[in-house]
């Protein structure tokens, strides 16, 4: 069934979207530092003739960064994407894309004016047909080359500052694996030196917005290559799971009968080759991952280091995490305490919110539990479980946004680790997206989660939670205001009684200057408090 579906879907090949636009991966674009391709609809750069956008200088954030990265001018990802391009398309209205040829997330139609909200569903609630279609779509993406995008196989310096472009083709699925690698790779300092304490997609405020954007782009890409505009990523709800419920041949691949570290030959994923998993080799060669095959997917769920990850996350872990009111705190990295982001990412204890990098909980717990390709950050997206796992992590982020209703200003504007300030552009995406653009409810981005639409008591509690929290915050002020109001009322009452006595003793000639007795009872005194 799956091979037939794959053959059918190959006929629907359409362009991809991701990192370096192919039309800008050339000497002229790199030397001019301009990536403003024409839109096919009118042939003008960025669709300017159709008022879709225009070629503009990139506006970089000048906000200070945290102390975690003590270098400047050594990494191509600094002030992304200015090392490669300083002029790109700035799209207007609801248009988006490296040439403004697409609609923003949540919009569709010829002029991108039609609002849409699609629903991501629990993978175990899919019908057999829907589940098989999802698996076929994954395999299709692994076998279709990206038409619109290429990957860099060398740094800008290795490209002789743009005069010797180093790019290569890649399939659609691996394009996203490579982007995840590129955002989290070590900084190459020359010789055999590297800086490991750097990550543009993890261990800092941008972790949740970055992966939210990543999934939306991946979802959009599957919709395009299949022609299935209604496709959405399913999620795996792993709360209270006793084992890996998707690790079987019906879903994401079972265990190999003779080698527990490999996938069952009956799974389509057993033939997949992983890329970008040999970070030490790249570092020693001062090279980037070239996306060549490096062997099969490895996975041995449950046989992980129990001292680091003793169990899969529980519902109680998730509920405690959701109760945290601060999105970010302290150093805004993996040492942050009482941080919702750091707790959900898995670097803080899910019962106390105190940082403990020696333990892996919540999001991190699933990666460690898989005990294979998913357990190494840079290459973790090789395992297709990555997608359904992160869809559920994103749903928890969504629950927190709905419960606490934070303003955009809650996301740190300054002093976060490099690449993670609110106005920083996300590495390595082109078109450009800022971290703050994805710190908003999912419905504004065109999608929702099936289990968040259910009219359960939990949803009602999530609805009430922000109002109860606000009431707790202003309660001391309300008490103080009530006391002050009581004092004011007492003073006013005394004055009124004094005026009444004075009125009785005043001559008729001056009485008209006071309020007539029949109007007095119609007056009310309202305290502004």
Coordinates of C-alpha atoms in Angstrom, one line a residue:
X1 CA 0.0 0.0 0.0
X2 CA 2.7 2.5 1.0
X3 CA 4.9 1.9 -2.1
X4 CA 1.8 2.5 -4.3
X5 CA 1.0 5.7 -2.4
X6 CA 4.6 6.9 -2.8
X7 CA 4.5 6.3 -6.5
X8 CA 1.3 8.2 -6.8
X9 CA 2.5 11.1 -4.7
X10 CA 5.8 11.5 -6.6
X11 CA 3.6 12.7 -9.5
X12 CA 2.6 15.7 -7.4
X13 CA 6.2 17.1 -6.9
X14 CA 6.2 20.8 -6.0
X15 CA 8.8 23.2 -4.7
X16 CA 10.2 23.0 -1.2
X17 CA 10.9 25.7 1.4
X18 CA 13.7 25.9 4.0
X19 CA 17.2 27.3 4.3
X20 CA 19.3 28.8 1.4
X21 CA 17.0 29.7 -1.6
X22 CA 18.6 28.1 -4.7
X23 CA 18.2 31.3 -6.7
X24 CA 20.4 33.1 -4.1
X25 CA 23.1 30.4 -3.7
X26 CA 25.4 31.8 -6.3
X27 CA 28.4 34.1 -6.5
X28 CA 26.5 37.2 -7.6
X29 CA 24.0 37.0 -4.7
X30 CA 26.7 36.3 -2.1
X31 CA 29.0 39.1 -3.2
X32 CA 26.2 41.6 -3.4
X33 CA 24.7 40.2 -0.2
X34 CA 21.2 40.4 -1.7
X35 CA 18.5 37.7 -1.9
X36 CA 15.4 39.3 -3.5
X37 CA 14.2 36.7 -6.0
X38 CA 11.4 37.6 -8.5
X39 CA 7.9 36.3 -7.8
X40 CA 6.7 34.2 -10.7
X41 CA 3.3 35.9 -10.7
X42 CA 4.6 39.2 -12.1
X43 CA 8.3 38.7 -12.6
X44 CA 9.3 41.5 -10.3
X45 CA 11.6 41.1 -7.2
X46 CA 9.6 40.2 -4.2
X47 CA 6.4 40.6 -6.2
X48 CA 6.8 44.4 -5.9
X49 CA 4.6 45.2 -9.0
X50 CA 1.7 43.3 -7.3
X51 CA 2.4 45.1 -4.0
X52 CA 3.3 41.8 -2.3
X53 CA 6.7 43.1 -1.0
X54 CA 9.9 44.9 -1.8
X55 CA 13.7 44.4 -1.5
X56 CA 14.8 46.0 1.8
X57 CA 17.8 46.2 4.1
X58 CA 17.7 43.8 6.9
X59 CA 17.0 45.4 10.3
X60 CA 19.0 43.7 12.9
X61 CA 18.3 43.8 16.7
X62 CA 20.8 45.9 18.6
X63 CA 19.7 44.5 22.0
X64 CA 22.5 43.2 24.2
X65 CA 23.1 39.4 24.5
X66 CA 23.8 37.2 27.4
X67 CA 27.4 36.2 28.4
X68 CA 27.2 32.6 27.2
X69 CA 28.9 33.3 23.9
X70 CA 32.1 35.4 24.4
X71 CA 33.0 35.8 20.7
X72 CA 32.2 38.2 17.9
X73 CA 32.6 37.7 14.2
X74 CA 33.6 34.0 14.3
X75 CA 30.2 32.3 13.5
X76 CA 28.2 32.7 10.3
X77 CA 25.0 32.5 12.4
X78 CA 25.7 35.7 14.4
X79 CA 23.2 38.4 13.4
X80 CA 21.6 36.0 11.0
X81 CA 21.6 36.2 8.0
X82 CA 23.8 39.2 7.6
X83 CA 27.0 37.2 6.9
X84 CA 25.4 35.9 3.7
X85 CA 22.7 38.6 2.9
X86 CA 21.9 42.0 4.2
X87 CA 19.0 42.7 1.8
X88 CA 16.0 40.3 1.5
X89 CA 12.3 40.5 0.6
X90 CA 10.1 42.3 3.1
X91 CA 6.6 41.1 2.5
X92 CA 3.4 43.1 3.0
X93 CA 0.0 42.2 4.4
X94 CA -0.6 38.4 4.6
X95 CA 2.1 37.5 2.0
X96 CA 5.2 35.5 3.0
X97 CA 8.1 33.6 1.5
X98 CA 11.6 34.3 0.3
X99 CA 10.0 36.0 -2.8
X100 CA 6.7 36.9 -1.1
X101 CA 5.0 34.2 -3.2
X102 CA 3.2 32.4 -0.3
X103 CA 0.6 33.2 2.3
X104 CA 1.4 33.7 6.0
X105 CA 0.6 30.8 8.3
X106 CA -3.2 30.9 8.9
X107 CA -4.1 32.4 5.5
X108 CA -4.9 31.1 2.1
X109 CA -6.5 32.1 -1.2
X110 CA -5.3 33.9 -4.3
X111 CA -4.6 37.1 -2.4
X112 CA -4.0 35.5 1.0
X113 CA -7.2 37.0 2.5
X114 CA -9.0 33.8 3.7
X115 CA -8.5 32.9 7.3
X116 CA -8.1 29.2 8.2
X117 CA -7.6 27.1 11.3
X118 CA -6.6 23.4 10.9
X119 CA -6.6 20.8 13.6
X120 CA -3.7 18.6 14.6
X121 CA -5.0 15.3 15.9
X122 CA -3.8 12.5 18.2
X123 CA -2.0 9.9 16.1
X124 CA -3.9 7.1 17.9
X125 CA -7.2 8.8 16.8
X126 CA -6.3 8.6 13.1
X127 CA -8.1 6.0 11.0
X128 CA -6.0 3.3 9.4
X129 CA -6.2 5.2 6.1
X130 CA -5.2 8.5 7.6
X131 CA -2.3 6.9 9.5
X132 CA -1.0 5.1 6.4
X133 CA -1.2 8.4 4.5
X134 CA 0.9 10.1 7.1
X135 CA 3.5 7.4 6.9
X136 CA 3.5 7.6 3.1
X137 CA 3.9 11.4 3.3
X138 CA 7.0 11.0 5.5
X139 CA 8.5 8.5 3.1
X140 CA 7.7 10.8 0.2
X141 CA 9.5 13.7 1.8
X142 CA 12.6 11.5 2.2
X143 CA 12.6 10.6 -1.5
X144 CA 11.9 14.0 -3.1
X145 CA 14.7 16.5 -3.8
X146 CA 14.0 20.1 -2.7
X147 CA 13.5 22.2 -5.8
X148 CA 13.7 25.6 -4.1
X149 CA 16.4 25.1 -1.5
X150 CA 20.0 23.9 -1.1
X151 CA 22.2 23.5 2.0
X152 CA 25.7 25.0 2.7
X153 CA 28.5 22.6 2.8
X154 CA 31.1 25.1 3.9
X155 CA 31.3 28.3 6.0
X156 CA 31.3 31.7 4.5
X157 CA 35.1 31.9 5.0
X158 CA 35.5 28.5 3.3
X159 CA 33.5 29.9 0.4
X160 CA 36.2 32.6 0.1
X161 CA 33.7 35.2 1.3
X162 CA 31.2 34.3 -1.3
X163 CA 33.4 34.0 -4.4
X164 CA 33.4 30.2 -4.2
X165 CA 29.9 29.0 -3.3
X166 CA 29.6 25.7 -1.5
X167 CA 26.1 24.3 -1.7
X168 CA 24.5 21.0 -2.5
X169 CA 21.0 19.5 -3.2
X170 CA 19.1 17.7 -0.5
X171 CA 15.7 15.9 -0.1
X172 CA 12.8 17.6 1.6
X173 CA 12.9 15.6 4.8
X174 CA 16.7 15.9 5.2
X175 CA 16.5 19.6 4.6
X176 CA 14.7 20.0 7.9
X177 CA 17.1 17.5 9.6
X178 CA 20.0 19.7 8.3
X179 CA 18.3 22.9 9.5
X180 CA 18.0 21.5 13.0
X181 CA 21.6 20.4 12.9
X182 CA 22.8 23.8 11.6
X183 CA 21.0 25.7 14.4
X184 CA 22.4 23.5 17.1
X185 CA 25.9 22.8 15.9
X186 CA 29.1 23.9 17.7
X187 CA 31.0 27.0 16.6
X188 CA 34.1 26.2 14.6
X189 CA 37.0 28.4 15.9
X190 CA 39.8 27.2 13.7
X191 CA 42.4 24.5 14.1
X192 CA 40.8 21.9 16.3
X193 CA 39.1 24.4 18.5
X194 CA 35.3 24.6 18.9
X195 CA 32.8 26.3 21.3
X196 CA 30.2 24.0 22.4
X197 CA 28.1 26.2 24.7
X198 CA 26.0 27.7 21.8
X199 CA 22.7 26.7 20.4
X200 CA 20.3 28.9 18.4
X201 CA 17.3 26.6 18.9
X202 CA 17.7 25.1 22.4
X203 CA 18.5 25.9 26.0
X204 CA 17.1 29.4 25.9
X205 CA 13.9 31.4 25.3
X206 CA 13.7 30.6 21.6
X207 CA 13.4 26.9 22.1
X208 CA 9.6 26.8 21.9
X209 CA 9.0 29.5 19.2
X210 CA 11.8 28.1 17.0
X211 CA 10.3 24.6 17.0
X212 CA 6.8 26.0 16.5
X213 CA 8.1 27.7 13.3
X214 CA 10.0 24.6 12.3
X215 CA 6.9 22.4 12.5
X216 CA 4.8 25.0 10.7
X217 CA 7.3 25.1 7.8
X218 CA 7.5 21.2 7.8
X219 CA 3.7 21.0 7.8
X220 CA 3.4 23.5 4.9
X221 CA 6.0 21.6 2.9
X222 CA 4.1 18.3 3.2
X223 CA 0.9 20.1 2.1
X224 CA 2.7 21.4 -1.0
X225 CA 4.5 18.3 -2.1
X226 CA 1.4 16.1 -1.7
X227 CA -1.2 18.6 -2.8
X228 CA -3.1 17.8 0.4
X229 CA -3.9 21.3 1.8
X230 CA -5.7 19.8 4.8
X231 CA -2.7 17.8 6.1
X232 CA -1.7 18.5 9.7
X233 CA 1.0 16.9 11.8
X234 CA -0.4 14.4 14.3
X235 CA 0.8 14.5 17.9
X236 CA 1.8 11.7 20.3
X237 CA 0.4 12.3 23.8
X238 CA 3.1 10.5 25.9
X239 CA 1.7 11.5 29.3
X240 CA 1.8 8.6 31.7
X241 CA 2.9 6.2 29.0
X242 CA 4.6 3.0 30.3
X243 CA 6.4 2.4 27.0
X244 CA 6.8 3.7 23.5
X245 CA 3.3 3.2 22.1
X246 CA 4.3 4.3 18.6
X247 CA 7.4 2.1 18.4
X248 CA 5.8 -0.7 16.4
X249 CA 5.5 -1.5 12.7
X250 CA 1.9 -0.1 12.6
X251 CA 3.2 3.3 13.4
X252 CA 6.8 4.6 13.6
X253 CA 8.7 1.3 13.4
X254 CA 9.2 -1.7 15.8
X255 CA 12.3 -3.2 17.2
X256 CA 14.6 -5.3 15.0
X257 CA 14.3 -9.0 15.9
X258 CA 18.0 -9.6 16.2
X259 CA 19.5 -6.1 16.8
X260 CA 17.6 -4.2 19.4
X261 CA 19.3 -0.9 18.3
X262 CA 17.8 -1.0 14.9
X263 CA 14.3 -0.8 13.4
X264 CA 12.2 -3.8 12.2
X265 CA 12.7 -4.6 8.5
X266 CA 9.0 -4.5 8.2
X267 CA 9.0 -0.7 8.8
X268 CA 9.5 1.7 5.9
X269 CA 11.8 3.7 8.2
X270 CA 14.3 0.8 8.5
X271 CA 15.7 1.8 5.1
X272 CA 16.2 5.4 5.9
X273 CA 19.8 6.8 6.2
X274 CA 20.5 9.4 8.8
X275 CA 22.6 12.5 8.3
X276 CA 24.5 15.0 10.5
X277 CA 25.1 12.7 13.4
X278 CA 28.9 12.8 13.5
X279 CA 29.5 16.1 15.3
X280 CA 33.0 15.2 16.6
X281 CA 34.1 14.3 13.1
X282 CA 32.9 17.6 11.7
X283 CA 34.5 19.5 14.5
X284 CA 37.9 17.8 14.1
X285 CA 37.8 18.6 10.3
X286 CA 36.4 22.1 11.0
X287 CA 33.7 21.2 8.5
X288 CA 29.9 21.4 8.2
X289 CA 27.6 18.4 7.8
X290 CA 27.4 17.7 4.0
X291 CA 24.2 15.6 4.4
X292 CA 25.7 12.3 3.2
X293 CA 24.2 9.1 4.5
X294 CA 25.7 7.9 7.8
X295 CA 23.8 4.6 8.4
X296 CA 20.3 3.6 9.5
X297 CA 18.1 5.1 12.2
X298 CA 19.1 3.8 15.6
X299 CA 16.5 3.4 18.4
X300 CA 16.3 1.2 21.5
X301 CA 13.5 2.7 23.5
X302 CA 13.5 2.1 27.3
X303 CA 17.1 0.8 27.5
X304 CA 18.4 4.3 28.4
X305 CA 20.4 5.5 31.4
X306 CA 17.7 5.2 34.2
X307 CA 19.7 7.4 36.5
X308 CA 19.3 10.3 34.1
X309 CA 15.7 9.5 32.9
X310 CA 14.0 7.0 35.2
X311 CA 10.6 7.2 33.5
X312 CA 8.5 8.9 30.8
X313 CA 6.8 12.2 31.8
X314 CA 3.5 12.1 33.8
X315 CA 0.4 14.2 33.7
X316 CA 1.4 15.6 37.1
X317 CA 4.7 16.8 35.6
X318 CA 2.9 18.6 32.8
X319 CA 0.3 20.2 35.2
X320 CA 3.1 21.5 37.5
X321 CA 4.9 22.9 34.5
X322 CA 1.8 24.7 33.3
X323 CA 1.3 26.3 36.7
X324 CA 4.6 28.2 36.4
X325 CA 3.9 31.9 35.7
X326 CA 7.3 32.9 34.4
X327 CA 8.1 32.1 30.8
X328 CA 11.8 32.8 31.4
X329 CA 14.0 33.7 34.4
X330 CA 17.5 34.3 35.6
X331 CA 20.2 33.5 33.1
X332 CA 17.6 32.4 30.6
X333 CA 19.5 29.2 29.8
X334 CA 19.5 25.6 31.0
X335 CA 20.4 26.9 34.5
X336 CA 17.2 29.0 34.9
X337 CA 15.0 28.3 37.9
X338 CA 11.1 28.6 38.0
X339 CA 11.1 29.0 34.2
X340 CA 8.3 27.4 32.3
X341 CA 10.5 27.1 29.2
X342 CA 13.4 25.5 31.0
X343 CA 11.1 23.1 32.8
X344 CA 9.2 22.0 29.7
X345 CA 12.4 21.7 27.8
X346 CA 13.6 19.3 30.5
X347 CA 16.5 20.9 32.3
X348 CA 14.6 21.7 35.5
X349 CA 12.9 19.3 37.9
X350 CA 9.2 18.9 36.9
X351 CA 8.2 18.9 40.6
X352 CA 10.2 21.9 41.8
X353 CA 11.2 23.9 38.7
X354 CA 14.8 24.0 40.0
X355 CA 17.4 23.5 37.4
X356 CA 19.1 20.1 37.3
X357 CA 20.9 19.5 33.9
X358 CA 22.1 16.1 35.2
X359 CA 18.4 14.9 34.9
X360 CA 16.3 14.9 31.7
X361 CA 12.6 15.4 32.1
X362 CA 9.6 16.3 30.0
X363 CA 10.8 17.2 26.4
X364 CA 14.3 15.9 27.0
X365 CA 13.1 12.7 28.6
X366 CA 11.6 11.5 25.4
X367 CA 14.8 12.1 23.5
X368 CA 16.9 10.2 26.1
X369 CA 14.3 7.4 26.4
X370 CA 14.6 6.6 22.7
X371 CA 18.2 5.7 23.2
X372 CA 19.4 6.2 19.7
X373 CA 19.4 8.8 16.9
X374 CA 16.9 11.0 18.8
X375 CA 19.1 11.2 21.8
X376 CA 21.8 13.3 20.1
X377 CA 20.6 16.9 19.7
X378 CA 22.1 17.8 16.3
X379 CA 20.8 14.7 14.5
X380 CA 17.7 14.1 16.5
X381 CA 15.3 15.0 13.7
X382 CA 16.4 12.0 11.7
X383 CA 14.0 9.8 13.6
X384 CA 10.4 10.6 12.4
X385 CA 9.2 10.3 16.0
X386 CA 10.8 13.7 16.4
X387 CA 7.9 15.4 14.6
X388 CA 5.0 13.8 16.5
X389 CA 6.9 14.3 19.8
X390 CA 7.5 18.0 19.2
X391 CA 3.9 18.5 18.1
X392 CA 2.8 17.5 21.6
X393 CA 5.5 19.6 23.2
X394 CA 4.1 22.5 21.2
X395 CA 0.6 21.7 22.4
X396 CA 1.8 22.1 26.0
X397 CA 3.3 25.5 25.1
X398 CA -0.1 26.4 23.6
X399 CA -1.9 25.4 26.8
X400 CA 0.5 27.7 28.8
X401 CA -0.2 30.6 26.4
X402 CA -3.9 30.2 26.7
X403 CA -3.8 29.8 30.5
X404 CA -1.5 32.8 31.3
X405 CA -2.2 35.0 28.2
X406 CA 1.2 36.7 28.3
X407 CA 1.9 40.0 26.5
X408 CA 4.6 39.9 23.8
X409 CA 6.8 41.8 26.3
X410 CA 7.0 38.7 28.5
X411 CA 9.3 37.2 25.9
X412 CA 12.8 38.6 26.7
X413 CA 13.9 41.5 24.5
X414 CA 17.5 41.5 25.7
X415 CA 20.3 39.6 27.5
X416 CA 19.2 36.2 26.4
X417 CA 21.8 33.8 24.9
X418 CA 22.9 34.6 21.4
X419 CA 20.1 34.3 18.8
X420 CA 17.3 34.2 21.4
X421 CA 16.3 37.8 22.0
X422 CA 12.8 38.7 20.9
X423 CA 13.8 40.5 17.8
X424 CA 16.6 38.2 16.7
X425 CA 16.0 36.3 13.4
X426 CA 15.7 32.5 13.8
X427 CA 18.7 30.5 12.5
X428 CA 18.8 29.3 9.7
X429 CA 15.4 30.2 8.2
X430 CA 15.0 32.2 5.0
X431 CA 12.5 33.8 4.7
X432 CA 13.2 35.5 8.0
X433 CA 11.2 35.1 11.1
X434 CA 11.8 36.7 14.5
X435 CA 11.5 34.8 17.7
X436 CA 8.7 37.0 19.0
X437 CA 6.5 36.3 15.9
X438 CA 5.7 32.8 17.2
X439 CA 5.1 33.8 20.8
X440 CA 1.4 33.9 20.2
X441 CA -1.6 31.5 20.3
X442 CA -1.7 28.8 17.6
X443 CA -5.0 29.8 16.2
X444 CA -3.4 33.1 15.1
X445 CA -1.0 30.9 13.1
X446 CA -3.7 28.8 11.6
X447 CA -3.9 25.6 13.7
X448 CA -5.3 24.1 16.8
X449 CA -5.1 20.8 18.8
X450 CA -7.9 18.3 18.9
X451 CA -7.7 17.7 22.6
X452 CA -7.6 21.5 23.4
X453 CA -11.0 21.9 21.6
X454 CA -12.8 19.4 23.9
X455 CA -15.2 21.1 26.4
X456 CA -13.7 19.4 29.4
X457 CA -13.4 20.8 32.9
X458 CA -9.7 21.1 32.3
X459 CA -10.4 23.6 29.5
X460 CA -12.7 25.6 31.8
X461 CA -10.0 25.7 34.5
X462 CA -7.5 26.9 31.9
X463 CA -9.9 29.6 31.0
X464 CA -10.4 30.8 34.6
X465 CA -6.7 30.4 35.6
X466 CA -5.4 33.8 34.3
X467 CA -8.3 35.7 35.9
X468 CA -7.7 34.0 39.3
X469 CA -4.0 34.7 38.9
X470 CA -4.7 38.4 38.3
X471 CA -7.1 38.5 41.3
X472 CA -4.4 37.0 43.5
X473 CA -1.9 39.7 42.2
X474 CA -4.2 42.7 42.9
X475 CA -5.9 41.4 46.1
X476 CA -3.6 43.4 48.5
X477 CA -4.4 46.5 46.4
X478 CA -8.1 45.8 46.6
X479 CA -8.0 45.4 50.4
X480 CA -6.0 48.6 50.7
X481 CA -8.4 50.4 48.4
X482 CA -11.4 49.2 50.4
X483 CA -9.9 50.4 53.7
X484 CA -9.1 53.8 52.1
X485 CA -12.6 54.0 50.7
X486 CA -14.0 53.3 54.1
X487 CA -12.0 56.2 55.6
X488 CA -13.1 58.5 52.8
X489 CA -16.7 57.5 53.3
X490 CA -16.5 58.2 57.0
X491 CA -15.0 61.7 56.4
X492 CA -17.7 62.5 53.8
X493 CA -20.4 61.3 56.1
X494 CA -19.1 63.6 58.9
X495 CA -19.0 66.6 56.5
X496 CA -22.5 65.9 55.3
X497 CA -23.8 65.9 58.9
X498 CA -21.9 69.1 59.6
X499 CA -23.5 70.7 56.6
X500 CA -26.9 69.6 57.6
X501 CA -26.5 71.2 61.1
X502 CA -25.1 74.4 59.5
X503 CA -28.0 74.5 57.1
X504 CA -30.5 74.4 59.9
X505 CA -28.8 77.4 61.6
X506 CA -28.3 79.6 58.5
X507 CA -30.6 82.4 57.5
X508 CA -33.0 82.2 54.6
X509 CA -31.0 84.7 52.6
X510 CA -28.0 82.4 52.2
X511 CA -29.9 79.1 52.0
X512 CA -30.3 79.2 48.2
X513 CA -26.5 78.8 47.9
X514 CA -26.9 75.3 49.3
X515 CA -28.7 72.4 47.8
X516 CA -32.5 72.5 48.1
X517 CA -33.8 69.9 50.5
X518 CA -35.9 68.1 47.9
X519 CA -32.8 67.7 45.6
X520 CA -30.5 66.5 48.4
X521 CA -31.9 63.0 48.6
X522 CA -31.3 62.6 44.8
X523 CA -27.5 63.2 45.1
X524 CA -25.1 60.3 45.3
X525 CA -21.4 60.3 46.3
X526 CA -19.3 57.8 44.4
X527 CA -15.7 57.1 45.4
X528 CA -13.2 56.8 42.5
X529 CA -11.7 53.9 44.4

